[in-house]
Structure formats: C-alpha cells, structure tokens
Short mmCIF file of C-alpha atoms and ligand atoms in Angstrom, two decimals:
data_model
loop_
_atom_site.label_atom_id
_atom_site.label_comp_id
_atom_site.label_asym_id
_atom_site.label_seq_id
_atom_site.Cartn_x
_atom_site.Cartn_y
_atom_site.Cartn_z
CA MET A 292 -34.88 54.39 -7.99
CA ASP A 293 -33.74 57.97 -7.23
CA THR A 294 -31.96 58.32 -3.90
CA GLY A 295 -31.25 62.07 -3.74
CA ARG A 296 -27.79 63.52 -4.05
CA PHE A 297 -24.58 61.99 -2.66
CA ASP A 298 -21.37 63.88 -1.98
CA CYS A 299 -19.52 61.42 -4.17
CA LEU A 300 -20.22 58.35 -6.28
CA ILE A 301 -17.42 55.79 -6.44
CA ILE A 302 -17.77 53.74 -9.61
CA GLY A 303 -15.84 50.48 -9.18
CA GLY A 304 -15.34 48.58 -5.92
CA GLY A 305 -11.88 47.05 -6.30
CA ALA A 306 -8.61 48.11 -4.65
CA ALA A 307 -8.98 51.79 -5.57
CA GLY A 308 -12.75 52.17 -5.10
CA LEU A 309 -12.83 50.48 -1.69
CA THR A 310 -9.88 52.54 -0.44
CA ALA A 311 -11.67 55.71 -1.57
CA ALA A 312 -14.76 54.46 0.31
CA VAL A 313 -12.78 54.06 3.56
CA TYR A 314 -11.32 57.57 3.28
CA MET A 315 -14.70 59.12 2.45
CA GLY A 316 -16.34 57.20 5.30
CA ARG A 317 -13.76 58.48 7.74
CA TYR A 318 -14.34 62.02 6.42
CA LYS A 319 -18.05 61.39 7.23
CA ARG A 320 -19.14 62.07 3.67
CA ARG A 321 -22.24 60.62 2.01
CA VAL A 322 -20.96 58.24 -0.66
CA LEU A 323 -22.16 55.24 -2.63
CA VAL A 324 -20.07 52.53 -4.30
CA LEU A 325 -21.45 51.24 -7.61
CA ASP A 326 -19.68 48.00 -8.53
CA ASP A 327 -20.27 45.02 -10.78
CA ASP A 328 -17.91 42.68 -8.91
CA GLY A 329 -15.18 42.10 -11.48
CA SER A 330 -12.05 43.19 -9.60
CA ARG A 331 -8.70 41.93 -10.91
CA LEU A 332 -7.93 41.10 -7.28
CA ASN A 333 -10.09 38.00 -7.83
CA TRP A 334 -7.46 36.57 -10.19
CA ILE A 335 -4.44 36.91 -7.91
CA PRO A 336 -3.43 33.53 -6.46
CA ARG A 337 -1.24 35.26 -3.85
CA THR A 338 0.18 38.76 -3.99
CA ARG A 339 3.54 39.20 -2.32
CA ASN A 340 4.27 42.90 -2.79
CA VAL A 341 1.45 44.52 -0.78
CA PRO A 342 2.92 46.28 2.25
CA GLY A 343 2.09 44.64 5.58
CA PHE A 344 1.73 41.07 4.26
CA PRO A 345 5.25 39.58 4.39
CA ASP A 346 3.95 36.08 3.55
CA GLY A 347 1.60 37.42 0.88
CA ILE A 348 -2.18 37.32 0.73
CA GLU A 349 -4.62 35.75 -1.72
CA GLY A 350 -6.32 38.32 -3.94
CA PRO A 351 -9.92 37.31 -3.05
CA GLU A 352 -9.03 37.42 0.67
CA LEU A 353 -7.58 40.94 0.26
CA LEU A 354 -10.74 42.01 -1.58
CA SER A 355 -12.95 40.63 1.17
CA ARG A 356 -10.89 42.43 3.85
CA MET A 357 -11.13 45.69 1.89
CA ARG A 358 -14.92 45.26 1.66
CA ALA A 359 -15.11 44.62 5.42
CA HIS A 360 -13.01 47.74 5.99
CA ALA A 361 -15.40 49.92 3.95
CA ALA A 362 -18.41 48.27 5.67
CA LYS A 363 -17.02 49.45 9.04
CA TYR A 364 -17.96 52.99 8.00
CA ALA A 365 -21.37 51.82 6.71
CA ILE A 366 -20.58 52.71 3.09
CA PRO A 367 -23.42 51.35 0.95
CA THR A 368 -22.67 49.36 -2.22
CA GLU A 369 -24.98 48.79 -5.15
CA ARG A 370 -24.14 45.70 -7.26
CA THR A 371 -24.70 47.13 -10.69
CA ARG A 372 -22.95 48.01 -13.92
CA VAL A 373 -22.97 51.74 -14.61
CA GLU A 374 -23.85 52.19 -18.28
CA ARG A 375 -23.85 55.98 -18.52
CA LEU A 376 -22.40 58.95 -16.67
CA LEU A 377 -23.84 62.39 -17.28
CA CYS A 378 -22.54 65.80 -16.29
CA LEU A 379 -25.53 67.97 -15.31
CA GLU A 380 -25.92 71.71 -15.88
CA ASP A 381 -24.89 72.60 -12.31
CA GLY A 382 -21.62 70.62 -12.69
CA SER A 383 -22.82 67.63 -10.65
CA PHE A 384 -23.03 64.06 -12.03
CA GLN A 385 -25.65 61.39 -12.66
CA ALA A 386 -24.75 57.70 -13.01
CA GLU A 387 -27.26 55.42 -14.69
CA SER A 388 -27.62 51.65 -14.83
CA ALA A 389 -30.38 49.12 -15.43
CA GLN A 390 -31.04 49.22 -11.65
CA GLY A 391 -31.41 52.97 -11.18
CA ARG A 392 -29.79 56.39 -11.33
CA TRP A 393 -27.77 58.25 -8.74
CA ARG A 394 -26.63 61.87 -8.46
CA ALA A 395 -23.58 63.34 -6.74
CA ARG A 396 -21.48 66.47 -6.60
CA PHE A 397 -18.31 64.48 -7.43
CA VAL A 398 -17.36 61.14 -8.97
CA ILE A 399 -14.34 58.89 -8.43
CA LEU A 400 -14.03 56.53 -11.36
CA ALA A 401 -12.20 53.36 -10.25
CA THR A 402 -13.26 50.97 -12.99
CA GLY A 403 -9.87 49.31 -13.46
CA ALA A 404 -8.66 47.39 -16.48
CA ARG A 405 -8.92 43.93 -18.04
CA ASP A 406 -6.10 41.83 -19.44
CA VAL A 407 -6.48 40.85 -23.08
CA GLU A 408 -6.70 37.07 -22.78
CA PRO A 409 -4.84 34.81 -25.18
CA GLU A 410 -6.25 31.58 -26.53
CA ILE A 411 -4.74 29.20 -24.03
CA GLU A 412 -6.44 26.04 -22.86
CA GLY A 413 -7.18 25.84 -19.13
CA ILE A 414 -6.36 29.45 -18.14
CA PRO A 415 -8.21 29.69 -14.77
CA ALA A 416 -6.46 26.63 -13.28
CA ALA A 417 -3.15 27.66 -14.85
CA LEU A 418 -3.38 31.09 -13.20
CA GLN A 419 -3.81 29.48 -9.81
CA ALA A 420 -0.85 27.16 -10.47
CA GLY A 421 1.38 30.06 -11.55
CA GLN A 422 1.72 28.60 -15.06
CA VAL A 423 0.04 31.68 -16.56
CA ARG A 424 1.05 35.03 -15.10
CA TYR A 425 0.05 38.50 -16.24
CA CYS A 426 2.23 40.90 -14.32
CA PRO A 427 6.02 40.52 -14.03
CA ILE A 428 6.20 43.58 -11.76
CA CYS A 429 3.97 41.61 -9.37
CA ASP A 430 5.47 38.14 -9.59
CA GLY A 431 8.62 38.13 -11.75
CA TYR A 432 10.52 37.39 -8.53
CA GLU A 433 8.73 34.03 -8.33
CA THR A 434 10.13 32.95 -11.74
CA GLN A 435 13.74 32.73 -10.56
CA GLY A 436 15.38 29.64 -12.06
CA GLN A 437 12.39 28.92 -14.31
CA ARG A 438 11.87 28.54 -18.06
CA VAL A 439 9.58 31.39 -19.07
CA ALA A 440 7.77 32.22 -22.31
CA VAL A 441 6.48 35.69 -23.17
CA LEU A 442 3.63 35.91 -25.65
CA GLY A 443 3.53 39.44 -27.05
CA ARG A 444 3.83 41.44 -30.22
CA GLY A 445 6.51 43.92 -31.29
CA ARG A 446 8.12 46.30 -28.86
CA HIS A 447 5.76 45.44 -26.01
CA GLY A 448 6.61 41.72 -26.15
CA LEU A 449 10.30 42.50 -26.48
CA ARG A 450 10.30 44.84 -23.48
CA GLU A 451 8.45 42.34 -21.30
CA SER A 452 10.94 39.61 -22.29
CA LEU A 453 13.87 41.83 -21.29
CA PHE A 454 12.16 42.74 -18.02
CA ILE A 455 11.70 39.06 -17.09
CA ALA A 456 15.26 38.16 -18.06
CA ASN A 457 16.17 39.89 -14.80
CA TRP A 458 15.00 36.75 -12.93
CA ALA A 459 14.25 33.72 -15.06
CA ARG A 460 16.76 30.99 -16.01
CA GLU A 461 15.61 30.95 -19.65
CA VAL A 462 13.34 33.40 -21.46
CA THR A 463 11.80 32.73 -24.87
CA TRP A 464 9.90 35.41 -26.73
CA LEU A 465 6.91 34.04 -28.68
CA ALA A 466 6.99 37.01 -31.02
CA MET A 467 4.21 35.92 -33.38
CA ALA A 468 6.42 36.92 -36.34
CA THR A 469 6.68 40.55 -35.19
CA GLN A 470 10.42 40.60 -34.41
CA GLU A 471 11.09 42.32 -37.75
CA GLU A 472 9.00 45.30 -36.56
CA VAL A 473 11.40 46.27 -33.77
CA ASP A 474 14.58 48.33 -33.89
CA PRO A 475 17.65 46.10 -34.53
CA ARG A 476 19.38 47.78 -31.55
CA GLU A 477 16.61 46.47 -29.32
CA LEU A 478 17.01 42.99 -30.80
CA ALA A 479 20.70 43.21 -29.91
CA ARG A 480 19.71 43.96 -26.31
CA LEU A 481 17.64 40.77 -26.31
CA ARG A 482 20.63 38.76 -27.50
CA ASP A 483 22.82 40.31 -24.78
CA ALA A 484 20.24 39.26 -22.20
CA HIS A 485 20.21 35.70 -23.66
CA VAL A 486 16.53 35.89 -24.58
CA ARG A 487 15.61 33.46 -27.37
CA ILE A 488 13.09 34.19 -30.09
CA ALA A 489 10.81 31.28 -31.06
CA ALA A 490 11.44 30.23 -34.66
CA SER A 491 7.79 30.47 -35.71
CA PRO A 492 4.44 31.65 -34.23
CA PRO A 493 2.63 29.45 -31.71
CA GLN A 494 -0.15 27.27 -33.08
CA ARG A 495 -1.47 25.90 -29.79
CA ILE A 496 -0.69 26.62 -26.15
CA GLU A 497 -1.73 24.19 -23.45
CA CYS A 498 -1.28 24.47 -19.67
CA GLY A 499 -1.41 21.86 -16.92
CA VAL A 500 0.30 19.28 -19.13
CA ALA A 501 1.57 16.34 -17.04
CA GLY A 502 5.33 16.62 -16.53
CA ALA A 503 5.52 19.97 -18.36
CA GLY A 504 3.75 23.05 -17.08
CA VAL A 505 3.13 24.79 -20.39
CA ARG A 506 3.41 23.16 -23.81
CA VAL A 507 3.66 25.33 -26.91
CA ASP A 508 3.28 23.81 -30.39
CA LEU A 509 4.85 26.09 -32.97
CA GLN A 510 3.60 26.34 -36.55
CA ASP A 511 6.85 24.81 -37.85
CA GLY A 512 6.19 21.62 -35.85
CA GLN A 513 8.58 22.31 -32.93
CA VAL A 514 7.30 21.70 -29.42
CA LEU A 515 8.55 23.91 -26.56
CA GLU A 516 8.01 23.44 -22.81
CA PHE A 517 7.98 26.09 -20.10
CA ASP A 518 7.27 26.45 -16.38
CA THR A 519 5.41 29.74 -16.89
CA ILE A 520 3.99 31.85 -19.69
CA TYR A 521 3.37 35.60 -19.52
CA PRO A 522 0.76 36.76 -22.05
CA ALA A 523 1.73 40.36 -22.86
CA LEU A 524 -1.14 41.26 -25.16
CA GLY A 525 -2.08 44.47 -23.38
CA LEU A 526 -4.86 45.73 -21.16
CA HIS A 527 -8.22 47.28 -21.85
CA HIS A 528 -8.56 50.28 -19.51
CA ALA A 529 -12.23 50.87 -18.61
CA CYS A 530 -12.22 54.58 -19.42
CA GLU A 531 -15.39 54.90 -21.56
CA LEU A 532 -17.64 56.52 -18.92
CA ALA A 533 -15.08 59.34 -18.63
CA THR A 534 -14.11 59.72 -22.28
CA ALA A 535 -17.79 60.00 -23.19
CA LEU A 536 -17.76 63.20 -21.09
CA GLY A 537 -14.68 64.47 -22.93
CA ALA A 538 -12.00 63.38 -20.44
CA ARG A 539 -8.59 63.12 -22.06
CA ALA A 540 -7.04 59.66 -22.25
CA ARG A 541 -3.76 58.25 -23.53
CA GLU A 542 -3.80 56.01 -26.59
CA ASN A 543 -3.92 52.92 -24.32
CA GLY A 544 -7.07 54.22 -22.58
CA GLN A 545 -5.49 55.37 -19.31
CA LEU A 546 -7.04 58.66 -18.18
CA GLU A 547 -4.89 61.75 -17.74
CA VAL A 548 -5.08 63.46 -14.34
CA ASP A 549 -3.72 66.43 -12.43
CA ALA A 550 -1.78 66.17 -9.16
CA HIS A 551 -5.04 65.45 -7.28
CA GLN A 552 -6.27 62.71 -9.65
CA GLN A 553 -8.81 65.00 -11.32
CA THR A 554 -9.40 64.33 -15.02
CA THR A 555 -9.79 67.09 -17.60
CA VAL A 556 -13.52 67.06 -16.69
CA PRO A 557 -13.97 69.23 -13.55
CA GLY A 558 -15.27 67.18 -10.62
CA LEU A 559 -14.47 63.81 -12.21
CA TYR A 560 -11.59 62.06 -10.45
CA VAL A 561 -10.02 58.69 -11.26
CA ALA A 562 -8.03 56.14 -9.26
CA GLY A 563 -6.36 52.81 -9.93
CA ASP A 564 -5.61 50.97 -13.17
CA VAL A 565 -7.85 53.25 -15.26
CA ALA A 566 -5.61 56.26 -14.49
CA VAL A 567 -2.21 56.97 -16.01
CA ASP A 568 0.30 55.13 -13.81
CA LEU A 569 1.68 51.74 -12.83
CA ASN A 570 -1.05 49.07 -12.54
CA GLN A 571 -0.44 48.04 -8.95
CA ILE A 572 -2.51 47.68 -5.78
CA SER A 573 -0.33 50.09 -3.80
CA VAL A 574 -0.63 52.68 -6.59
CA ALA A 575 -4.42 52.22 -6.78
CA THR A 576 -4.79 52.79 -3.03
CA GLY A 577 -2.49 55.83 -3.21
CA HIS A 578 -4.54 57.38 -6.02
CA ALA A 579 -7.71 56.76 -4.00
CA ALA A 580 -6.34 58.48 -0.90
CA ILE A 581 -5.33 61.53 -2.95
CA ALA A 582 -8.64 61.77 -4.85
CA ALA A 583 -10.83 61.27 -1.77
CA THR A 584 -8.94 63.91 0.22
CA ALA A 585 -9.05 66.42 -2.64
CA ILE A 586 -12.81 65.95 -2.94
CA HIS A 587 -13.34 66.20 0.83
CA ASN A 588 -11.46 69.52 0.79
CA ARG A 589 -13.75 70.85 -1.95
CA LEU A 590 -17.05 69.83 -0.35
C1 LIG B 835 -3.26 37.72 -12.21
C2 LIG B 835 -3.00 39.06 -11.61
C3 LIG B 835 -2.05 39.19 -10.61
C4 LIG B 835 -1.81 40.43 -10.04
N1 LIG B 835 -0.90 40.50 -9.03
C5 LIG B 835 -0.67 41.68 -8.43
C6 LIG B 835 0.27 41.78 -7.35
O1 LIG B 835 0.84 40.79 -6.92
N2 LIG B 835 0.50 43.02 -6.83
C7 LIG B 835 -0.12 44.15 -7.28
O2 LIG B 835 0.13 45.24 -6.76
N3 LIG B 835 -1.04 44.08 -8.29
C8 LIG B 835 -1.32 42.88 -8.86
N4 LIG B 835 -2.23 42.81 -9.90
C9 LIG B 835 -2.87 44.06 -10.36
C10 LIG B 835 -4.00 44.49 -9.40
O3 LIG B 835 -4.99 43.48 -9.36
C11 LIG B 835 -4.62 45.80 -9.91
O4 LIG B 835 -3.61 46.77 -10.07
C12 LIG B 835 -5.67 46.35 -8.92
O5 LIG B 835 -6.70 45.41 -8.71
C13 LIG B 835 -6.23 47.67 -9.47
O6 LIG B 835 -7.29 48.12 -8.67
P1 LIG B 835 -8.51 48.92 -9.34
O7 LIG B 835 -9.40 49.28 -8.20
O8 LIG B 835 -8.01 49.96 -10.25
O9 LIG B 835 -9.23 47.85 -10.28
P2 LIG B 835 -10.00 46.53 -9.87
O10 LIG B 835 -9.49 46.00 -8.57
O11 LIG B 835 -9.94 45.63 -11.04
O12 LIG B 835 -11.50 47.02 -9.63
C14 LIG B 835 -12.27 47.61 -10.65
C15 LIG B 835 -13.73 47.40 -10.30
O13 LIG B 835 -14.55 48.24 -11.12
C16 LIG B 835 -15.69 47.49 -11.54
N5 LIG B 835 -16.25 48.12 -12.73
C17 LIG B 835 -15.68 48.30 -13.94
N6 LIG B 835 -16.53 48.95 -14.77
C18 LIG B 835 -17.67 49.18 -14.06
C19 LIG B 835 -18.91 49.81 -14.35
N7 LIG B 835 -19.16 50.36 -15.55
N8 LIG B 835 -19.87 49.84 -13.39
C20 LIG B 835 -19.64 49.30 -12.17
N9 LIG B 835 -18.47 48.70 -11.83
C21 LIG B 835 -17.49 48.64 -12.76
C22 LIG B 835 -15.12 46.10 -11.78
O14 LIG B 835 -16.13 45.12 -11.84
C23 LIG B 835 -14.20 45.96 -10.56
O15 LIG B 835 -14.90 45.44 -9.45
C24 LIG B 835 -2.51 41.59 -10.49
C25 LIG B 835 -3.48 41.45 -11.49
C26 LIG B 835 -3.73 40.21 -12.06
C27 LIG B 835 -4.80 40.07 -13.11
#
C-alpha cells in the first residue's frame, strides 16, 4: 500500500504519539499514527500524578481517552510495527512495515521504552495489586509505611533504594552481590537512610503469597517478606529506527534532542520515553506539544 505523502508520520501511539496527533490535527496537518499497541500506559493500575485527575485514573482508561481525543480530529491510525525508517534523497522519510510503506516530510518518533522484567512469578496480577511496581517517581508515595524491596544492581539499585527510603517504613536492597561495586561513601549514605542490604542474592521471588505480599527466598536459605518490590533492572529505550539513521543516543538508548525535540537527524523529532528526559506521562505530552508545534511551523 502506498498512500502518498503525509506532512508527518507519528510512530508510536502512546502518551506522546497521541498527544502529537491531537496537536497536529488541530493544526489541520495531514498525519498518520503507526502503532503496534504496546503502550506502557496499559500496565498502570492507577496513575495519581497526571494533572487534572485528583483521584487518579487507570492507565488503560487514560489511553482510551487519549485515542478518543485524537479520533476527534479524524487522525488515522495504522496498527502495525514499523520495521524500517528511511531518509530519502529530498530529506523526507519513508516508514516500512509488513503492512505497507508511508512517506512524510517529517517524523515524530514516540516509540517509548520497555522495562527489563525480572524473573518473578505472577507479575501481571502483582502489578495490579501494587506488589510489583516499576516507577518510584510515579508511585513511591503509595509505599508510605510499607516494607519495600528493591531488586537492582550496583549504583542504579543503590540510588533507587535511597530514593524510596523517602517514603517506605523499611527498605531492603536485593543487591545481587553487587554492593562491592559501589563507592563506600554511597554505601554509608544507605546506612544513614536505614536501608538494609540482603545478605545474599535472591534465589526465587514469588508474589501474591497468602498473608505476605512478596516472598523472597535468598540463596543462603533466609526468607524475606515485603509488601512491594521495585525491580530496578533498567529500561530498553526503543531508539533503533532513529539510530539506524545516525541519530545520536545516550548509552542507555535515549535519543538526544535540541530545544524543539529534533534529533541529530534533520526532520526527525522524538517525544516521550525514547527521548532524553524523565520517563513520565506529563513529560511525554510536553515533548509532543513542542515537537508538533516546531514541525507545524516548518511546514
Ligand atoms: C507500571 C507502570 C506504572 C507507571 N506509572 C506512571 C505514573 O503513575 N505516572 C507517570 O507519569 N508515568 C507512569 N509510567 C510511565 C508512563 O507509562 C510512560 O512514561 C509513558 O507511557 C510514556 O509515553 P510514550 O508515548 O513515550 O510511550 P508509550 O506510552 O509506551 O507508547 C509507545 C508506543 O509506541 C509503540 N511502538 C514502539 N515501537 C514501535 C514500532 N516500531 N512501530 C510501531 N509502534 C511502535 C508501542 O507499541 C506503544 O504503543 C508508568 C509505567 C509503568 C510501566
């Protein structure tokens, strides 16, 4: 299928992509959203830090409202996974998938990120129950008075443990034997914040255990119980379509941008978790507003 040239292709239809679609629709531009329906919004039991929702809103409900909002401006969406993005000789772009190819003057890449999942039994139900959480910026507030475990290596695990110590009653770092890798001064900060370090690496983690939310069997035979566990194993930022064109990315895969969200590839903009910044809904929507307006001004 070849549908002629759009003003802009939006690759990814989550928080950032759908916000970009609304802005572009209201600027009366010809855009297409290409999305394979894997937004992280789907995993949020209830977000409580999105402006305008004082009692919070379930992630899937927010996603469905954002889709309805974009549909109001008749923005078409193709359910597809973009496999390849090309930059053509005239500086425009072509996106290709198993379902077709589409051309546009500009692209907003809003492909998000994926959490690296630990081996924990029963994760989907545990996410809904708040026994597994991925984002202390989002829901650390909800852990007040709780016993919390952080599963993460080296400096990253240590930092997340310190961050959560701001709220939780007890924090235990499941360091997977990486505590020797961090600066002793940082370990001292952990002690000051009363964060414990598990004596040995976890052997098995189970959620939804009757009477104990999360049960962790350590390799040395100890059994620990928690209300919540935060896996802090990192994120995979879906930057490959851009880096294949030469766009510059940080070591963690987040794409570098200028003040208007343009990457180092002219005409290729990014918004949301795939761009350098805080991984938050409000940030993703802000990026999208900036990128869409910059593109509108160039068309
Ligand atoms: C459990 C959990 C709780 C969270 N809680 C909060 C919270 O309370 N508050 C908060 O602000 N944030 C929260 N977040 C983070 C929030 O979900 C993300 O910051 C936000 O969804 C980022 O929006 P995005 O558009 O960048 O990515 P996403 O919403 O993930 O959308 C990316 C879209 O791109 C699509 N895509 C990727 N690659 C391709 C491709 N090649 N072709 C086509 N489509 C593609 C994906 O399928 C997906 O639909 C939470 C995340 C998780 C996992």
